[in-house]
XYZ file of C-alpha atoms in Angstrom:
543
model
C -22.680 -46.673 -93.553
C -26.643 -46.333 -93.765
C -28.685 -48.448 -91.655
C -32.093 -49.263 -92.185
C -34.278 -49.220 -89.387
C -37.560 -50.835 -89.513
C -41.434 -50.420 -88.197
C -40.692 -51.953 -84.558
C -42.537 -53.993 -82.657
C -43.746 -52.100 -79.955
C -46.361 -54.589 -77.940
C -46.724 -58.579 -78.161
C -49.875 -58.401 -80.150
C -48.761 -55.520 -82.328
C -48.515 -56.911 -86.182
C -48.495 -53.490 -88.153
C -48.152 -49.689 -86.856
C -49.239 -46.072 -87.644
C -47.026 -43.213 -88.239
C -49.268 -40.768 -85.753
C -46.160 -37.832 -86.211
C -42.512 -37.805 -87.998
C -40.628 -35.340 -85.273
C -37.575 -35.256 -88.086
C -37.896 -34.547 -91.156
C -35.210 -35.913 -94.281
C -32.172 -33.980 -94.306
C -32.213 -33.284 -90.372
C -29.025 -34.050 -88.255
C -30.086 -37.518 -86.009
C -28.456 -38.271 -82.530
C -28.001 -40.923 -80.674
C -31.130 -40.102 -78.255
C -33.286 -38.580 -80.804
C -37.042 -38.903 -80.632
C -37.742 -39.660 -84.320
C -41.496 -40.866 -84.420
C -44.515 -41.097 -82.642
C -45.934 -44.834 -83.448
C -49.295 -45.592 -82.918
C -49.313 -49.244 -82.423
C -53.079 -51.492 -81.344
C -52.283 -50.232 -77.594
C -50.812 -46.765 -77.155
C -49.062 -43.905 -78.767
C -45.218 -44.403 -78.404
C -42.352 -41.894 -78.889
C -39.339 -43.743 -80.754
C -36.186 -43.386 -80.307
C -32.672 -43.445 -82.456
C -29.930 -45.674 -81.636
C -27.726 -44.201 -84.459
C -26.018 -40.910 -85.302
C -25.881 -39.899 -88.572
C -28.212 -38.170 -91.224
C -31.908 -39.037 -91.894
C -31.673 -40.001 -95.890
C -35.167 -41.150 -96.242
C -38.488 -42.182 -94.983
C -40.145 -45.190 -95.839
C -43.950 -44.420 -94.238
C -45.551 -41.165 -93.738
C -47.395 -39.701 -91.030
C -51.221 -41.284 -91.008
C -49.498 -44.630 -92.848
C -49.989 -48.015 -91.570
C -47.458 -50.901 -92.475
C -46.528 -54.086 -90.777
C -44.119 -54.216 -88.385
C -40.519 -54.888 -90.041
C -41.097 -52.698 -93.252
C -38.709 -49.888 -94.083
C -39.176 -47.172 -91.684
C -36.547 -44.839 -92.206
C -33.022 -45.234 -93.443
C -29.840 -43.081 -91.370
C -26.869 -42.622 -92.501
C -23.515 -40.326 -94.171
C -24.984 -37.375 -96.094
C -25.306 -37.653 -99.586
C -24.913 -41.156 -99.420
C -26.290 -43.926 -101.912
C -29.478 -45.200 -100.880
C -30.813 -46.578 -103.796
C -29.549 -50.382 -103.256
C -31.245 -50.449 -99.623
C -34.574 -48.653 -100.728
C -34.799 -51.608 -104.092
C -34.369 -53.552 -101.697
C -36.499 -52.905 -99.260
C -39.435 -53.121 -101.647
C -38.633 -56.334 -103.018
C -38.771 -58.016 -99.671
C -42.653 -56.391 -99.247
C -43.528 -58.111 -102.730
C -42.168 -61.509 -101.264
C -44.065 -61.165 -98.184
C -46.778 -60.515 -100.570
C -46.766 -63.256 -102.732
C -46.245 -65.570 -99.296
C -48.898 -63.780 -97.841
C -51.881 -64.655 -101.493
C -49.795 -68.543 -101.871
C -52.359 -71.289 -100.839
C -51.559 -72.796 -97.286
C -51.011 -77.109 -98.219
C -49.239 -76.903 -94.971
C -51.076 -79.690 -92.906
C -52.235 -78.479 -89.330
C -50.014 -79.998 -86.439
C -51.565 -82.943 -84.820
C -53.476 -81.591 -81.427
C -51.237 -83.898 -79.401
C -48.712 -81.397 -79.942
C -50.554 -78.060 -79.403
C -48.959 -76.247 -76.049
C -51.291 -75.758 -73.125
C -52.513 -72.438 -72.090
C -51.885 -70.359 -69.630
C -53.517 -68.758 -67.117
C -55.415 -65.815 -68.122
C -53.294 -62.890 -68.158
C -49.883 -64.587 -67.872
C -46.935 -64.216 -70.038
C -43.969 -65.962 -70.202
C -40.728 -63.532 -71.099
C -37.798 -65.105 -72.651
C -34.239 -63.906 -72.936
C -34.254 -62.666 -76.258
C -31.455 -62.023 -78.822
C -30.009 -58.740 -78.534
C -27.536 -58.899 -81.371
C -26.792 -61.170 -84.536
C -24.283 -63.079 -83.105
C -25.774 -63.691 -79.138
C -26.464 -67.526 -78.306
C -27.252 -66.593 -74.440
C -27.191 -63.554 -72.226
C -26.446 -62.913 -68.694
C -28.621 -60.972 -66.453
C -26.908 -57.734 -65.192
C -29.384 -56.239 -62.965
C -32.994 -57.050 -62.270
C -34.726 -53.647 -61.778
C -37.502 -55.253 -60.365
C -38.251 -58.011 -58.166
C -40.716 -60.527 -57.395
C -43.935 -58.717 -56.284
C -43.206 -55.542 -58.284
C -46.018 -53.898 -59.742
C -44.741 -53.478 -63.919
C -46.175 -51.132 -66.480
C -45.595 -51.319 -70.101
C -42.498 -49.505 -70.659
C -40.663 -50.483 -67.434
C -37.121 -51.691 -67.451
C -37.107 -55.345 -66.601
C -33.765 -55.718 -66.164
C -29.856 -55.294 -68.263
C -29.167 -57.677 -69.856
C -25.467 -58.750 -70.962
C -24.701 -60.067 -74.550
C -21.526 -60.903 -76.416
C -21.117 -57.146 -77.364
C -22.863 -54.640 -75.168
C -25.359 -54.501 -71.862
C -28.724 -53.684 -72.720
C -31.416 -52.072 -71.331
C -34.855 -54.946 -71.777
C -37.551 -53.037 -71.498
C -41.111 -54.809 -70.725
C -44.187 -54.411 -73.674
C -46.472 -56.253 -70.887
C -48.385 -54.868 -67.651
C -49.030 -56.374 -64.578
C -46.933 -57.808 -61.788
C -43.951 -59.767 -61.710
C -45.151 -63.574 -60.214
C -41.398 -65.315 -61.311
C -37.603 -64.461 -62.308
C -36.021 -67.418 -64.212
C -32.509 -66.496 -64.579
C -30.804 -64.459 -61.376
C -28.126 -61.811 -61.361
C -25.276 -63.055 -62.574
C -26.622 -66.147 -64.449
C -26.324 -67.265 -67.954
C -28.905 -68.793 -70.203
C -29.416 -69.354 -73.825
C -31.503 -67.218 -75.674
C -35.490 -68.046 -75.575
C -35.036 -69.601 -71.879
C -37.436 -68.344 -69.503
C -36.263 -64.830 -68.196
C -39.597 -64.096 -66.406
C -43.551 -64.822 -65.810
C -45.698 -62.001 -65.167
C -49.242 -61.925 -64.746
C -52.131 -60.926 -62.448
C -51.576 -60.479 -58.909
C -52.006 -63.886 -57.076
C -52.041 -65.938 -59.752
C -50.380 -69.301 -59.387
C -47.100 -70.118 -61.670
C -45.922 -72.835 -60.109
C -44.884 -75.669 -62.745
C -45.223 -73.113 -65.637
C -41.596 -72.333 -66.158
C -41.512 -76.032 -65.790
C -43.570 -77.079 -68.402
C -42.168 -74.568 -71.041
C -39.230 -76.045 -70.826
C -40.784 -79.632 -71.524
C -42.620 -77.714 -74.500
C -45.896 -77.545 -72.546
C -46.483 -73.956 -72.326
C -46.073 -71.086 -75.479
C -43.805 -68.328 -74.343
C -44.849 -64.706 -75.974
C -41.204 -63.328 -76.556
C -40.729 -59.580 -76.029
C -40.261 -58.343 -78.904
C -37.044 -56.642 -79.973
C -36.640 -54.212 -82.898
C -34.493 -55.678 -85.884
C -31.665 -53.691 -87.856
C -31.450 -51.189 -84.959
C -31.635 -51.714 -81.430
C -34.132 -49.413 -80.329
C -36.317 -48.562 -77.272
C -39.924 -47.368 -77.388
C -40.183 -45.052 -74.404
C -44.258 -44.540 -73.421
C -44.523 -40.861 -73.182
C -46.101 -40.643 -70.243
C -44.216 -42.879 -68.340
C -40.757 -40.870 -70.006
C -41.837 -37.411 -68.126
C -41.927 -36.144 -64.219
C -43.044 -33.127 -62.886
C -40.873 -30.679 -60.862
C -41.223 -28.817 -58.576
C -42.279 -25.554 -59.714
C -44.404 -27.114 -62.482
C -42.304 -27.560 -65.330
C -41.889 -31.458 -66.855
C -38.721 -33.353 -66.842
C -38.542 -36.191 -69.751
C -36.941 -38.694 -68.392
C -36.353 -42.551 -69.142
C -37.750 -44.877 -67.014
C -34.449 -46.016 -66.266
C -33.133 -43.238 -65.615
C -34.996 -42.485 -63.377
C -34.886 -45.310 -61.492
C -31.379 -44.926 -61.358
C -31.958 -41.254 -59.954
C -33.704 -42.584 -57.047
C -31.515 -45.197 -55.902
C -28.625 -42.459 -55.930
C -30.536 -40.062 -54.526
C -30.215 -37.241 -57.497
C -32.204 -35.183 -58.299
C -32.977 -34.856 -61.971
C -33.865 -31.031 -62.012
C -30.068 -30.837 -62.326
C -29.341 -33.150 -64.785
C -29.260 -32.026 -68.375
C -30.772 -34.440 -70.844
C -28.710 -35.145 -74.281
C -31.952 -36.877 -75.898
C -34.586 -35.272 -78.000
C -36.308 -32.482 -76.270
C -33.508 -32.527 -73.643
C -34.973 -35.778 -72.191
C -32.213 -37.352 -69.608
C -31.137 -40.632 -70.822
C -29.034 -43.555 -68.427
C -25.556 -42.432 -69.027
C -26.893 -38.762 -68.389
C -27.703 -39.875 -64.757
C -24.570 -42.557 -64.561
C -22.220 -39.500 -65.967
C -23.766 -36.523 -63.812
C -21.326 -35.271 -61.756
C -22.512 -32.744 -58.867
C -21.248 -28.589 -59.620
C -18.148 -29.224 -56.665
C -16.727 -32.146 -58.287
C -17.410 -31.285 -61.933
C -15.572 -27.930 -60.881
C -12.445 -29.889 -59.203
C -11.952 -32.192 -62.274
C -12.570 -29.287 -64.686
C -9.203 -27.733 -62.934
C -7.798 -30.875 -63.758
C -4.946 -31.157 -67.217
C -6.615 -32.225 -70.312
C -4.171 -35.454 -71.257
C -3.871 -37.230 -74.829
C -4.051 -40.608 -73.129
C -7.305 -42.986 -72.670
C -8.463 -43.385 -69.077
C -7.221 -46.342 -67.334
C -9.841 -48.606 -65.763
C -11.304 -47.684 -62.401
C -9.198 -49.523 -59.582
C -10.864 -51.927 -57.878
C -10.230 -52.160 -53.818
C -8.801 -55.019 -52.684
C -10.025 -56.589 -49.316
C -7.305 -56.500 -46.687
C -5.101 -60.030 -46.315
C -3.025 -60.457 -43.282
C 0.750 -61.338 -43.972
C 1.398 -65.161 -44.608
C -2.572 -66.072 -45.102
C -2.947 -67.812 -48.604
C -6.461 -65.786 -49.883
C -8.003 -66.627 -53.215
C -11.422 -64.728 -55.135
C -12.914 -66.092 -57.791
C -14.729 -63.971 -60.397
C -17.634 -65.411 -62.632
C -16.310 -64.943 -66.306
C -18.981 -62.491 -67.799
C -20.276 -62.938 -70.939
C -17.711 -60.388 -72.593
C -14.698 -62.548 -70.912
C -16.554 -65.527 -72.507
C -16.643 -64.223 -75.751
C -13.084 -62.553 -75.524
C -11.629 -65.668 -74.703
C -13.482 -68.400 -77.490
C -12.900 -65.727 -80.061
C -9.071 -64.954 -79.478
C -8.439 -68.858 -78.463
C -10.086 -69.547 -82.119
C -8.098 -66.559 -84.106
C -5.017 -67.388 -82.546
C -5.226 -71.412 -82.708
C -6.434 -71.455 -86.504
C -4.598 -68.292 -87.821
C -0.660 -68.838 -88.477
C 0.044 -65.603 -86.792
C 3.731 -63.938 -87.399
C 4.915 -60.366 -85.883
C 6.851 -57.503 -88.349
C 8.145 -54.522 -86.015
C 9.252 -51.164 -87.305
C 10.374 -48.199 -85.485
C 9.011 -44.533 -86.640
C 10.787 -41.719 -85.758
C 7.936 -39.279 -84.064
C 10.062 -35.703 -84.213
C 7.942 -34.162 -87.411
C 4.450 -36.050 -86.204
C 4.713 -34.265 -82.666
C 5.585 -30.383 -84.662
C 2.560 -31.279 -87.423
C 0.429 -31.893 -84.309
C 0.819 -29.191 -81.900
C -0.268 -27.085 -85.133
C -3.388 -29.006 -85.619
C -4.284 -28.491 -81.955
C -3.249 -25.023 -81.751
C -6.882 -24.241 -83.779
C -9.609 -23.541 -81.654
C -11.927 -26.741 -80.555
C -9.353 -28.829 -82.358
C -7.835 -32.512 -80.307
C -6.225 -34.396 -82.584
C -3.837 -37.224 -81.107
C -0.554 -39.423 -81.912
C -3.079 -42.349 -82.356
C -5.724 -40.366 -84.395
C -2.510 -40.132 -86.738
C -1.661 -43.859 -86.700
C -5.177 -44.228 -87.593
C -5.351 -41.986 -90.594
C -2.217 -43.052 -92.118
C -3.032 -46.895 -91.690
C -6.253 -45.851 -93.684
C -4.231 -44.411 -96.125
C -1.626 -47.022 -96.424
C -4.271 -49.856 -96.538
C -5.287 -47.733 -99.589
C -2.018 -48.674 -101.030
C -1.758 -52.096 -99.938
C -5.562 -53.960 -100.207
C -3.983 -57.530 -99.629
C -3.424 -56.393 -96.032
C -7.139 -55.557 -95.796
C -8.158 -58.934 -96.598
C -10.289 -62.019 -95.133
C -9.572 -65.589 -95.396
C -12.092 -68.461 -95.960
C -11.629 -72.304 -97.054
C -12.818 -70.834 -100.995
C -11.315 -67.862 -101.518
C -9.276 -64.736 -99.773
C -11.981 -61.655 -100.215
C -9.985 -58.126 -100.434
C -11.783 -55.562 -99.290
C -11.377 -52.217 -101.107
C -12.921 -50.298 -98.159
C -11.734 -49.317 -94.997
C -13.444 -49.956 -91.829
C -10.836 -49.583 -89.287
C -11.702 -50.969 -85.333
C -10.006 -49.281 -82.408
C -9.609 -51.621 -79.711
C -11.067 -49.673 -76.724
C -10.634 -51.515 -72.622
C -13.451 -51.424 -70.395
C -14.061 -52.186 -67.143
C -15.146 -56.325 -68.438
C -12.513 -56.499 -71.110
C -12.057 -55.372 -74.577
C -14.511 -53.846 -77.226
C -13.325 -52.878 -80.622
C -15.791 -50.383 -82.289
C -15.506 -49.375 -85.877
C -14.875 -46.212 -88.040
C -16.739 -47.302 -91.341
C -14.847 -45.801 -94.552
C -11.723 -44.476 -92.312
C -9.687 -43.335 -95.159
C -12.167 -40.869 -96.320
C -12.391 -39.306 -92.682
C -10.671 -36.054 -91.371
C -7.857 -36.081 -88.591
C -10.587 -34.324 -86.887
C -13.323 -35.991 -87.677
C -11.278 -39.546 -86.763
C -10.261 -37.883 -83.234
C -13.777 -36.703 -82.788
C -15.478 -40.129 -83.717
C -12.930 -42.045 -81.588
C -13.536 -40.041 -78.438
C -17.299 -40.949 -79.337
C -16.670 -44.562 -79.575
C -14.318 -44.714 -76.803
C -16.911 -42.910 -74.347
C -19.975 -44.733 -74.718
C -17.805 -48.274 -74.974
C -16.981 -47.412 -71.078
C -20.313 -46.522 -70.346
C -21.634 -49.740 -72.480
C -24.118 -47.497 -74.556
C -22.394 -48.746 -77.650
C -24.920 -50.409 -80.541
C -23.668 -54.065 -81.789
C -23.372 -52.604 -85.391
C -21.085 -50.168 -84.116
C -18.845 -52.902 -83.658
C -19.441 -54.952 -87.042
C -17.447 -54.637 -90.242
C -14.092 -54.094 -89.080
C -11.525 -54.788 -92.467
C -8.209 -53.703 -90.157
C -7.714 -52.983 -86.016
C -5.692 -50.825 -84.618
C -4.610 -51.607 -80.495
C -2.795 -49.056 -78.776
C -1.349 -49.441 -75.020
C 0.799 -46.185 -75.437
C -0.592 -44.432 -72.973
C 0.624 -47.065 -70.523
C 3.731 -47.043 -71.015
C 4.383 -50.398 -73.035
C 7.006 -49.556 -75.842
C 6.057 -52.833 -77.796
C 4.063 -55.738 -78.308
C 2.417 -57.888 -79.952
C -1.866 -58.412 -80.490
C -3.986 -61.400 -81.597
C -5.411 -61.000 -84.733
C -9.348 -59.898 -84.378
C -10.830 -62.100 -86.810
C -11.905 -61.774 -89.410
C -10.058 -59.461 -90.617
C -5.882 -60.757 -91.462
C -3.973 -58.210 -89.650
C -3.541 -55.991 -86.302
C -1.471 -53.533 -85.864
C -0.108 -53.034 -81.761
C 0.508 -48.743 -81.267
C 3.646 -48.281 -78.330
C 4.754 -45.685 -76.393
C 7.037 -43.123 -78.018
C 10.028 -42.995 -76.575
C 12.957 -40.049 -75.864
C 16.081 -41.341 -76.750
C 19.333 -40.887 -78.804
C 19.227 -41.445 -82.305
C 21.558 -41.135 -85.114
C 20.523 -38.129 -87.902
C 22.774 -37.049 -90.333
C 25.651 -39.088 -88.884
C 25.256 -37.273 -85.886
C 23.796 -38.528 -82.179
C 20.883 -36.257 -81.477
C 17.994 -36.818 -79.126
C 14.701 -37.871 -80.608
C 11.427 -39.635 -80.090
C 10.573 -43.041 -81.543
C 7.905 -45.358 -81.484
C 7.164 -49.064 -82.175
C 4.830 -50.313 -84.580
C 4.044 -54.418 -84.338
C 2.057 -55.339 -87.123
C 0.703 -59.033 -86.439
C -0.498 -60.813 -89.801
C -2.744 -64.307 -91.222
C 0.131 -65.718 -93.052
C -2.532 -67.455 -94.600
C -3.177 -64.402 -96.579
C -0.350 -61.961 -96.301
C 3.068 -62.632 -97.247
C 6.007 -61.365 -95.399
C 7.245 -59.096 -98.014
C 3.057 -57.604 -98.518
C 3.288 -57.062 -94.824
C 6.897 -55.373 -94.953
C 5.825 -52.873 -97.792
C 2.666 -52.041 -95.862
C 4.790 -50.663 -92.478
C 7.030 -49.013 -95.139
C 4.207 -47.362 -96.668
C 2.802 -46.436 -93.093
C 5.954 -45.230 -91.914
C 6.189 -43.128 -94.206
C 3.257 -41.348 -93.862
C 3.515 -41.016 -90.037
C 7.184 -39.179 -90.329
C 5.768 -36.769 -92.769
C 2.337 -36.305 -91.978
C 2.298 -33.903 -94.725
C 1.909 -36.476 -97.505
C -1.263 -37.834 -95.790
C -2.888 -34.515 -97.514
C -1.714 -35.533 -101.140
């Protein structure tokens, strides 16, 4: 699915930008990483960065152009895809702002009474901002500074937790850090005051006070909309090493270099112009130990959390911890309470025999660079099957039951907090391979939280699988809003009955829960016949 991604706002007084150079031009590849532009914005020259995979379909302003921050920069997406709608678009929102911008102003001026008092010269307040379309409040992760700390534009402030991912805030102000509003740990609502900084010295006392009477006007770092996106200042992204070369670097990542003591001369960057991104430094692994888990079996299963040690309890002591729900077990917990509470739910379980599925797969993976597995295969023929059967890929509301006639499928992926559920848009048009590759994708950067909130938006069907743990069967809560979720077991070595004889063979479960509100028990019924069908003879997926 294309995604628009728009002129950012790359400093607090920044109101329109200049393309100084495109480093991509349409048609090129994009990864996640990617340096696209260099922006020239009223303070500095500042390399851009993607947040999306995908193709580049189209450019909106070319080098030496100046627009205002929020027009159509660029648009990535599927190549060959249909732009047209989002371009239109794009250019009837400029002749609105237009016609806004040459209406005459009747508004009347607010009475001075209620004009907010200054600051301090120099000071700005920073306040939590909204990270995704959904986030009411965030939770502070880390602080990567502290009270004191000397901060340059471009400095990590701090990670900051939302409903759907943690995210790196990055600061568009200089000077020094005078006041931290919200701790580690702590939850606020969006546009509370995160953090004051200012001249060295200068007195805050009673500001963060008096903002929240309505006495003081915060400036809100700004956050880029339709993509999150971080501006890295080029000269705060690079080092030097050693024997003179440069090392691009992020500013967190470097930060998180230095408190692990690594040195980034061995790291190898994944961004544009191999520059070494977070998860580069969280994932680096030194040459011994990448070497001892390279010896170790490939499996087909997902990675089980990492365990957590437990502190030591002597025998017949009565020991308790409590753990601060984060704001993913927050949201986890409202959102299933809600589906589950408002949604008649009702369970249909059918068993597929596996024999045929394992053959067609050790084919697929006998190709070179080829890793296809048993859930890859649920996934593709669920795309297929809700090809077949478009009431299952419905969503309820009070007016009307919407079908959807694409396929968006979600993958319900545990990490270390709880449970994300990223999306592959237009599943049923996807490869085996392609599905396994994405997944892996998906899967990876959900443990690592480097996932974007529109990676997880647009779901029509979810798939949960807990397979790999052993559990034969159960039964999910419906992730709203779409009106179904199917729940992937374990297959299973056991006798079965073929041909009226008893043979051994593999089976596995297949729980498909359902919105009885919009799918019927015999429309739910057809579907698993439909998808067992296609799972026993994975041939027919190809017709």
């Amino acid at each position: 699915m294309a995604t628009k991604i728009t002129m950012p706002r790359l400093s607090d007084t920044m109101t329109e930008g200049t393309v100084a150079t495109w480093l991509k031009k349409v048609g090129d590849t994009i990864k996640e990483g990617d340096i696209l532009a260099e922006i020239e914005t009223d303070k500095a020259t500042m390399e851009f960065e993607s947040f999306n995979s995908g193709t580049l379909l189209y450019i909106g302003i070319k080098e030496g152009e100046t627009a205002a921050v929020d027009s159509l920069l660029a648009i990535i997406g599927n190549e060959g895809e249909d732009i047209s709608g989002l371009i239109s678009g794009a250019a009837e929102a400029t002749q609105e702002v237009k016609a806004e911008a040459t209406a005459p102003n009747v508004t009347e001026a607010p009475a001075a009474a209620s004009a907010p008092a200054s600051l301090p010269k120099g000071v700005v307040v920073v306040t939590m901002p909204r990270l995704s379309d959904t986030m009411t409040e965030g939770t502070v992760a880390t602080w990567l500074k502290k009270v004191g700390d000397e901060v340059k534009e471009g400095d990590i402030l701090a990670e900051i937790e939302t409903d759907k991912a943690t995210m790196e805030f990055e600061s568009f102000n200089a000077g020094t850090l005078l006041f931290i509003g919200i701790n580690e740990g702590e939850s606020a609502p969006v546009d509370s005051v995160l953090a004051i900084i200012g001249p060295a010295g200068t007195d805050v006392s009673g500001i963060a006070e008096n903002y929240k009477k309505g006495g003081a006007e915060p400036v809100t770092a700004p956050v880029a909309t339709e993509q999150s996106a971080i501006a890295v200042p080029t000269v705060e992204a690079t080092q030097t090493t050693t024997d003179g070369g440069r090392i691009f670097a992020s500013p967190l990542a470097k930060q998180i270099a230095k408190d692990k003591g690594i040195n980034l001369s061995q790291i190898k960057g994944s961004g544009e112009n191999g520059r070494i991104t977070k998860s580069d430094v969280e994932n680096f692994t030194p040459l011994a130990a990448a070497t001892s888990q390279a010896a170790q079996p490939a499996t087909d299963n997902a990675q089980p959390a990492p365990t957590v040690a437990k502190p030591f309890v002597p025998a017949g002591e009565i020991a308790t911890e409590e753990i601060k729900n984060s704001q993913m077990r927050k949201i986890i917990a409202k959102r299933l309470s809600e589906s589950l509470f408002t949604a008649p739910h009702y369970n249909l379980v059918i068993e597929v025999t596996m024999d045929e599925a394992m053959k067609s797969r050790a084919v697929i993976n006998s190709v070179p660079d080829t890793k296809v597995s048993f859930n890859d295969m649920v996934i593709k023929a669920s795309a297929l099957a809700l090809k077949k059967h478009p009431k299952i890929n419905s969503q309820w509301s009070a007016e009307a039951i919407t079908i959807n006639y694409h396929v968006n499928i979600g993958v319900a992926v545990a990490v270390e907090d709880g449970l994300v559920v990223p999306v592959l848009p237009f599943t049923d048009g996807m490869s085996l391979s392609q599905i396994g590759a994405s997944v892996r994708d998906l899967a990876g950067r959900a443990k690592s939280k480097k996932l974007l909130p529109s990676e997880m938006e647009g779901s029509t069907f979810t798939i949960s699988n807990l397979g790999m743990f052993g559990i034969t069967e159960f039964n999910s809560i419906i992730n709203q809003p779409n009106s179904a979720i199917l729940s992937v077991g374990a297959i299973v070595e056991k006798p079965v009955v073929k041909n009226g004889q008893i043979v051994v063979g593999n089976t596995m479960m297949l729980s498909l829960a359902c919105d009885h509100r919009t799918i019927d028990g015999a429309t739910g019924a057809q579907f698993l016949q439909t998808l067992k069908q296609y799972i026993e003879n994975p041939v027919t997926m190809l017709a």
